């Protein structure tokens, strides 16, 4: 399943990489666009201010650690279905963004949502998989405590 999430992210970025920077396609007016953003930071451009090599090493290391930890817990005994799916989404998303960082030096973000003056930072499928994966992991842990 991890490879499925990675593949969805990779294929979407492959097709959207044909855009140019600042290219916008309006999907739903005043709400949703497809854009081309080269994100050199983590989520929402966080850490983009660090100098090149330090940012690159840090982001590669963090992504690799996340993937290793996810795979470790994925194959432990007694892993629930919810936890397994959450971990596979987390690992697939992390691998998708890790691939981009290694190959391109940045992550391609393209989903662009906004309402009036509020503009949510651009993101991609990998970011969505990571977020949903973390929510599923938290749900699994909280539901086991109750």
JSON list of C-alpha atoms in Angstrom, two decimals:
[
{"chain": "A", "resi": 1, "resn": "UNK", "atom": "CA", "xyz": [0.00, 0.00, 0.00]},
{"chain": "A", "resi": 2, "resn": "UNK", "atom": "CA", "xyz": [2.88, 2.38, 0.67]},
{"chain": "A", "resi": 3, "resn": "UNK", "atom": "CA", "xyz": [3.89, 2.11, -2.98]},
{"chain": "A", "resi": 4, "resn": "UNK", "atom": "CA", "xyz": [0.32, 2.91, -4.06]},
{"chain": "A", "resi": 5, "resn": "UNK", "atom": "CA", "xyz": [0.37, 6.19, -2.10]},
{"chain": "A", "resi": 6, "resn": "UNK", "atom": "CA", "xyz": [3.85, 6.98, -3.41]},
{"chain": "A", "resi": 7, "resn": "UNK", "atom": "CA", "xyz": [2.69, 6.25, -7.00]},
{"chain": "A", "resi": 8, "resn": "UNK", "atom": "CA", "xyz": [-0.38, 8.50, -6.73]},
{"chain": "A", "resi": 9, "resn": "UNK", "atom": "CA", "xyz": [1.85, 11.34, -5.54]},
{"chain": "A", "resi": 10, "resn": "UNK", "atom": "CA", "xyz": [4.54, 10.71, -8.17]},
{"chain": "A", "resi": 11, "resn": "UNK", "atom": "CA", "xyz": [2.10, 10.47, -11.10]},
{"chain": "A", "resi": 12, "resn": "UNK", "atom": "CA", "xyz": [0.30, 13.67, -10.07]},
{"chain": "A", "resi": 13, "resn": "UNK", "atom": "CA", "xyz": [3.61, 15.55, -9.80]},
{"chain": "A", "resi": 14, "resn": "UNK", "atom": "CA", "xyz": [4.81, 14.09, -13.10]},
{"chain": "A", "resi": 15, "resn": "UNK", "atom": "CA", "xyz": [1.85, 15.57, -14.96]},
{"chain": "A", "resi": 16, "resn": "UNK", "atom": "CA", "xyz": [1.78, 18.85, -13.05]},
{"chain": "A", "resi": 17, "resn": "UNK", "atom": "CA", "xyz": [5.54, 19.36, -13.51]},
{"chain": "A", "resi": 18, "resn": "UNK", "atom": "CA", "xyz": [4.71, 20.43, -17.06]},
{"chain": "A", "resi": 19, "resn": "UNK", "atom": "CA", "xyz": [3.35, 23.67, -15.59]},
{"chain": "A", "resi": 20, "resn": "UNK", "atom": "CA", "xyz": [5.60, 26.66, -15.13]},
{"chain": "A", "resi": 21, "resn": "UNK", "atom": "CA", "xyz": [6.16, 28.59, -11.93]},
{"chain": "A", "resi": 22, "resn": "UNK", "atom": "CA", "xyz": [3.19, 30.86, -11.16]},
{"chain": "A", "resi": 23, "resn": "UNK", "atom": "CA", "xyz": [1.03, 28.99, -13.70]},
{"chain": "A", "resi": 24, "resn": "UNK", "atom": "CA", "xyz": [-2.54, 28.70, -12.39]},
{"chain": "A", "resi": 25, "resn": "UNK", "atom": "CA", "xyz": [-5.54, 26.69, -13.54]},
{"chain": "A", "resi": 26, "resn": "UNK", "atom": "CA", "xyz": [-8.80, 27.69, -11.90]},
{"chain": "A", "resi": 27, "resn": "UNK", "atom": "CA", "xyz": [-10.76, 24.56, -10.99]},
{"chain": "A", "resi": 28, "resn": "UNK", "atom": "CA", "xyz": [-13.47, 26.14, -8.80]},
{"chain": "A", "resi": 29, "resn": "UNK", "atom": "CA", "xyz": [-13.50, 29.95, -9.04]},
{"chain": "A", "resi": 30, "resn": "UNK", "atom": "CA", "xyz": [-12.79, 31.77, -5.76]},
{"chain": "A", "resi": 31, "resn": "UNK", "atom": "CA", "xyz": [-12.02, 28.48, -3.99]},
{"chain": "A", "resi": 32, "resn": "UNK", "atom": "CA", "xyz": [-9.62, 26.02, -5.68]},
{"chain": "A", "resi": 33, "resn": "UNK", "atom": "CA", "xyz": [-6.77, 26.30, -8.20]},
{"chain": "A", "resi": 34, "resn": "UNK", "atom": "CA", "xyz": [-4.03, 24.04, -9.47]},
{"chain": "A", "resi": 35, "resn": "UNK", "atom": "CA", "xyz": [-0.71, 25.88, -9.24]},
{"chain": "A", "resi": 36, "resn": "UNK", "atom": "CA", "xyz": [3.01, 25.14, -9.57]},
{"chain": "A", "resi": 37, "resn": "UNK", "atom": "CA", "xyz": [4.99, 25.89, -6.40]},
{"chain": "A", "resi": 38, "resn": "UNK", "atom": "CA", "xyz": [8.56, 24.74, -5.69]},
{"chain": "A", "resi": 39, "resn": "UNK", "atom": "CA", "xyz": [8.61, 24.24, -1.92]},
{"chain": "A", "resi": 40, "resn": "UNK", "atom": "CA", "xyz": [12.17, 24.07, -0.59]},
{"chain": "A", "resi": 41, "resn": "UNK", "atom": "CA", "xyz": [11.02, 23.81, 3.03]},
{"chain": "A", "resi": 42, "resn": "UNK", "atom": "CA", "xyz": [8.88, 21.37, 4.96]},
{"chain": "A", "resi": 43, "resn": "UNK", "atom": "CA", "xyz": [5.11, 21.83, 5.25]},
{"chain": "A", "resi": 44, "resn": "UNK", "atom": "CA", "xyz": [3.96, 25.27, 4.15]},
{"chain": "A", "resi": 45, "resn": "UNK", "atom": "CA", "xyz": [7.52, 26.38, 3.34]},
{"chain": "A", "resi": 46, "resn": "UNK", "atom": "CA", "xyz": [8.72, 25.99, 6.95]},
{"chain": "A", "resi": 47, "resn": "UNK", "atom": "CA", "xyz": [12.56, 25.93, 7.10]},
{"chain": "A", "resi": 48, "resn": "UNK", "atom": "CA", "xyz": [12.86, 27.28, 3.55]},
{"chain": "A", "resi": 49, "resn": "UNK", "atom": "CA", "xyz": [15.07, 30.05, 4.96]},
{"chain": "A", "resi": 50, "resn": "UNK", "atom": "CA", "xyz": [17.90, 27.64, 5.91]},
{"chain": "A", "resi": 51, "resn": "UNK", "atom": "CA", "xyz": [20.86, 27.62, 3.55]},
{"chain": "A", "resi": 52, "resn": "UNK", "atom": "CA", "xyz": [20.82, 24.97, 0.81]},
{"chain": "A", "resi": 53, "resn": "UNK", "atom": "CA", "xyz": [23.00, 22.12, 2.05]},
{"chain": "A", "resi": 54, "resn": "UNK", "atom": "CA", "xyz": [21.87, 22.31, 5.69]},
{"chain": "A", "resi": 55, "resn": "UNK", "atom": "CA", "xyz": [18.21, 22.33, 4.69]},
{"chain": "A", "resi": 56, "resn": "UNK", "atom": "CA", "xyz": [18.77, 19.48, 2.22]},
{"chain": "A", "resi": 57, "resn": "UNK", "atom": "CA", "xyz": [20.56, 17.25, 4.75]},
{"chain": "A", "resi": 58, "resn": "UNK", "atom": "CA", "xyz": [18.06, 18.03, 7.52]},
{"chain": "A", "resi": 59, "resn": "UNK", "atom": "CA", "xyz": [15.00, 17.35, 5.37]},
{"chain": "A", "resi": 60, "resn": "UNK", "atom": "CA", "xyz": [16.42, 14.16, 3.88]},
{"chain": "A", "resi": 61, "resn": "UNK", "atom": "CA", "xyz": [17.34, 12.89, 7.36]},
{"chain": "A", "resi": 62, "resn": "UNK", "atom": "CA", "xyz": [13.91, 13.68, 8.83]},
{"chain": "A", "resi": 63, "resn": "UNK", "atom": "CA", "xyz": [12.09, 12.07, 5.88]},
{"chain": "A", "resi": 64, "resn": "UNK", "atom": "CA", "xyz": [14.25, 8.94, 6.06]},
{"chain": "A", "resi": 65, "resn": "UNK", "atom": "CA", "xyz": [13.72, 8.62, 9.82]},
{"chain": "A", "resi": 66, "resn": "UNK", "atom": "CA", "xyz": [9.94, 8.94, 9.41]},
{"chain": "A", "resi": 67, "resn": "UNK", "atom": "CA", "xyz": [9.90, 6.22, 6.73]},
{"chain": "A", "resi": 68, "resn": "UNK", "atom": "CA", "xyz": [12.08, 3.85, 8.79]},
{"chain": "A", "resi": 69, "resn": "UNK", "atom": "CA", "xyz": [9.95, 4.31, 11.92]},
{"chain": "A", "resi": 70, "resn": "UNK", "atom": "CA", "xyz": [6.73, 3.84, 9.93]},
{"chain": "A", "resi": 71, "resn": "UNK", "atom": "CA", "xyz": [7.99, 0.60, 8.36]},
{"chain": "A", "resi": 72, "resn": "UNK", "atom": "CA", "xyz": [9.17, -0.67, 11.76]},
{"chain": "A", "resi": 73, "resn": "UNK", "atom": "CA", "xyz": [5.74, -0.20, 13.36]},
{"chain": "A", "resi": 74, "resn": "UNK", "atom": "CA", "xyz": [3.90, -1.38, 10.24]},
{"chain": "A", "resi": 75, "resn": "UNK", "atom": "CA", "xyz": [5.24, -4.88, 10.62]},
{"chain": "A", "resi": 76, "resn": "UNK", "atom": "CA", "xyz": [5.12, -5.29, 14.38]},
{"chain": "A", "resi": 77, "resn": "UNK", "atom": "CA", "xyz": [2.76, -7.88, 15.79]},
{"chain": "A", "resi": 78, "resn": "UNK", "atom": "CA", "xyz": [-0.73, -6.72, 16.74]},
{"chain": "A", "resi": 79, "resn": "UNK", "atom": "CA", "xyz": [-0.75, -3.71, 14.42]},
{"chain": "A", "resi": 80, "resn": "UNK", "atom": "CA", "xyz": [-4.40, -2.76, 13.94]},
{"chain": "A", "resi": 81, "resn": "UNK", "atom": "CA", "xyz": [-5.82, -2.16, 10.47]},
{"chain": "A", "resi": 82, "resn": "UNK", "atom": "CA", "xyz": [-6.29, 1.56, 11.25]},
{"chain": "A", "resi": 83, "resn": "UNK", "atom": "CA", "xyz": [-2.70, 1.91, 12.46]},
{"chain": "A", "resi": 84, "resn": "UNK", "atom": "CA", "xyz": [-1.37, -0.02, 9.46]},
{"chain": "A", "resi": 85, "resn": "UNK", "atom": "CA", "xyz": [-3.23, 2.19, 6.97]},
{"chain": "A", "resi": 86, "resn": "UNK", "atom": "CA", "xyz": [-2.10, 5.32, 8.81]},
{"chain": "A", "resi": 87, "resn": "UNK", "atom": "CA", "xyz": [1.51, 4.16, 8.75]},
{"chain": "A", "resi": 88, "resn": "UNK", "atom": "CA", "xyz": [1.37, 3.23, 5.06]},
{"chain": "A", "resi": 89, "resn": "UNK", "atom": "CA", "xyz": [-0.08, 6.65, 4.20]},
{"chain": "A", "resi": 90, "resn": "UNK", "atom": "CA", "xyz": [2.57, 8.37, 6.31]},
{"chain": "A", "resi": 91, "resn": "UNK", "atom": "CA", "xyz": [5.38, 6.35, 4.71]},
{"chain": "A", "resi": 92, "resn": "UNK", "atom": "CA", "xyz": [4.01, 6.75, 1.17]},
{"chain": "A", "resi": 93, "resn": "UNK", "atom": "CA", "xyz": [3.70, 10.51, 1.56]},
{"chain": "A", "resi": 94, "resn": "UNK", "atom": "CA", "xyz": [7.12, 10.84, 3.17]},
{"chain": "A", "resi": 95, "resn": "UNK", "atom": "CA", "xyz": [8.67, 8.77, 0.36]},
{"chain": "A", "resi": 96, "resn": "UNK", "atom": "CA", "xyz": [6.94, 10.95, -2.25]},
{"chain": "A", "resi": 97, "resn": "UNK", "atom": "CA", "xyz": [8.35, 14.16, -0.82]},
{"chain": "A", "resi": 98, "resn": "UNK", "atom": "CA", "xyz": [11.73, 12.52, -0.10]},
{"chain": "A", "resi": 99, "resn": "UNK", "atom": "CA", "xyz": [11.99, 11.49, -3.76]},
{"chain": "A", "resi": 100, "resn": "UNK", "atom": "CA", "xyz": [11.26, 15.06, -4.87]},
{"chain": "A", "resi": 101, "resn": "UNK", "atom": "CA", "xyz": [13.86, 16.53, -2.51]},
{"chain": "A", "resi": 102, "resn": "UNK", "atom": "CA", "xyz": [16.56, 14.13, -3.68]},
{"chain": "A", "resi": 103, "resn": "UNK", "atom": "CA", "xyz": [15.78, 14.37, -7.42]},
{"chain": "A", "resi": 104, "resn": "UNK", "atom": "CA", "xyz": [14.69, 18.02, -7.74]},
{"chain": "A", "resi": 105, "resn": "UNK", "atom": "CA", "xyz": [15.91, 19.76, -4.58]},
{"chain": "A", "resi": 106, "resn": "UNK", "atom": "CA", "xyz": [12.35, 20.87, -3.80]},
{"chain": "A", "resi": 107, "resn": "UNK", "atom": "CA", "xyz": [8.85, 19.45, -3.40]},
{"chain": "A", "resi": 108, "resn": "UNK", "atom": "CA", "xyz": [6.23, 20.30, -6.02]},
{"chain": "A", "resi": 109, "resn": "UNK", "atom": "CA", "xyz": [3.04, 21.64, -4.40]},
{"chain": "A", "resi": 110, "resn": "UNK", "atom": "CA", "xyz": [-0.05, 22.24, -6.50]},
{"chain": "A", "resi": 111, "resn": "UNK", "atom": "CA", "xyz": [-3.33, 22.18, -4.54]},
{"chain": "A", "resi": 112, "resn": "UNK", "atom": "CA", "xyz": [-4.29, 25.79, -3.83]},
{"chain": "A", "resi": 113, "resn": "UNK", "atom": "CA", "xyz": [-7.39, 26.50, -1.69]},
{"chain": "A", "resi": 114, "resn": "UNK", "atom": "CA", "xyz": [-8.65, 29.91, -0.65]},
{"chain": "A", "resi": 115, "resn": "UNK", "atom": "CA", "xyz": [-11.77, 31.63, 0.63]},
{"chain": "A", "resi": 116, "resn": "UNK", "atom": "CA", "xyz": [-11.97, 35.41, 0.12]},
{"chain": "A", "resi": 117, "resn": "UNK", "atom": "CA", "xyz": [-8.72, 36.77, 1.62]},
{"chain": "A", "resi": 118, "resn": "UNK", "atom": "CA", "xyz": [-7.76, 33.56, 3.48]},
{"chain": "A", "resi": 119, "resn": "UNK", "atom": "CA", "xyz": [-5.29, 31.59, 1.40]},
{"chain": "A", "resi": 120, "resn": "UNK", "atom": "CA", "xyz": [-4.21, 28.11, 2.54]},
{"chain": "A", "resi": 121, "resn": "UNK", "atom": "CA", "xyz": [-0.59, 27.25, 1.63]},
{"chain": "A", "resi": 122, "resn": "UNK", "atom": "CA", "xyz": [-0.22, 25.07, -1.48]},
{"chain": "A", "resi": 123, "resn": "UNK", "atom": "CA", "xyz": [0.25, 21.35, -0.85]},
{"chain": "A", "resi": 124, "resn": "UNK", "atom": "CA", "xyz": [0.31, 18.01, -2.70]},
{"chain": "A", "resi": 125, "resn": "UNK", "atom": "CA", "xyz": [-0.96, 14.44, -2.39]},
{"chain": "A", "resi": 126, "resn": "UNK", "atom": "CA", "xyz": [2.04, 13.42, -0.28]},
{"chain": "A", "resi": 127, "resn": "UNK", "atom": "CA", "xyz": [1.25, 16.15, 2.25]},
{"chain": "A", "resi": 128, "resn": "UNK", "atom": "CA", "xyz": [-2.37, 14.96, 2.33]},
{"chain": "A", "resi": 129, "resn": "UNK", "atom": "CA", "xyz": [-1.31, 11.34, 2.87]},
{"chain": "A", "resi": 130, "resn": "UNK", "atom": "CA", "xyz": [1.06, 12.37, 5.67]},
{"chain": "A", "resi": 131, "resn": "UNK", "atom": "CA", "xyz": [-1.67, 14.41, 7.39]},
{"chain": "A", "resi": 132, "resn": "UNK", "atom": "CA", "xyz": [-4.36, 11.73, 7.05]},
{"chain": "A", "resi": 133, "resn": "UNK", "atom": "CA", "xyz": [-1.85, 9.06, 8.14]},
{"chain": "A", "resi": 134, "resn": "UNK", "atom": "CA", "xyz": [-0.98, 11.01, 11.30]},
{"chain": "A", "resi": 135, "resn": "UNK", "atom": "CA", "xyz": [-4.69, 11.51, 12.07]},
{"chain": "A", "resi": 136, "resn": "UNK", "atom": "CA", "xyz": [-5.33, 7.76, 11.68]},
{"chain": "A", "resi": 137, "resn": "UNK", "atom": "CA", "xyz": [-2.36, 6.93, 13.92]},
{"chain": "A", "resi": 138, "resn": "UNK", "atom": "CA", "xyz": [-3.63, 9.36, 16.58]},
{"chain": "A", "resi": 139, "resn": "UNK", "atom": "CA", "xyz": [-7.16, 7.97, 16.28]},
{"chain": "A", "resi": 140, "resn": "UNK", "atom": "CA", "xyz": [-5.82, 4.43, 16.73]},
{"chain": "A", "resi": 141, "resn": "UNK", "atom": "CA", "xyz": [-3.82, 5.39, 19.81]},
{"chain": "A", "resi": 142, "resn": "UNK", "atom": "CA", "xyz": [-6.66, 7.40, 21.41]},
{"chain": "A", "resi": 143, "resn": "UNK", "atom": "CA", "xyz": [-9.30, 4.74, 20.72]},
{"chain": "A", "resi": 144, "resn": "UNK", "atom": "CA", "xyz": [-7.11, 2.06, 22.34]},
{"chain": "A", "resi": 145, "resn": "UNK", "atom": "CA", "xyz": [-6.80, 4.15, 25.52]},
{"chain": "A", "resi": 146, "resn": "UNK", "atom": "CA", "xyz": [-10.59, 4.48, 25.86]}
]
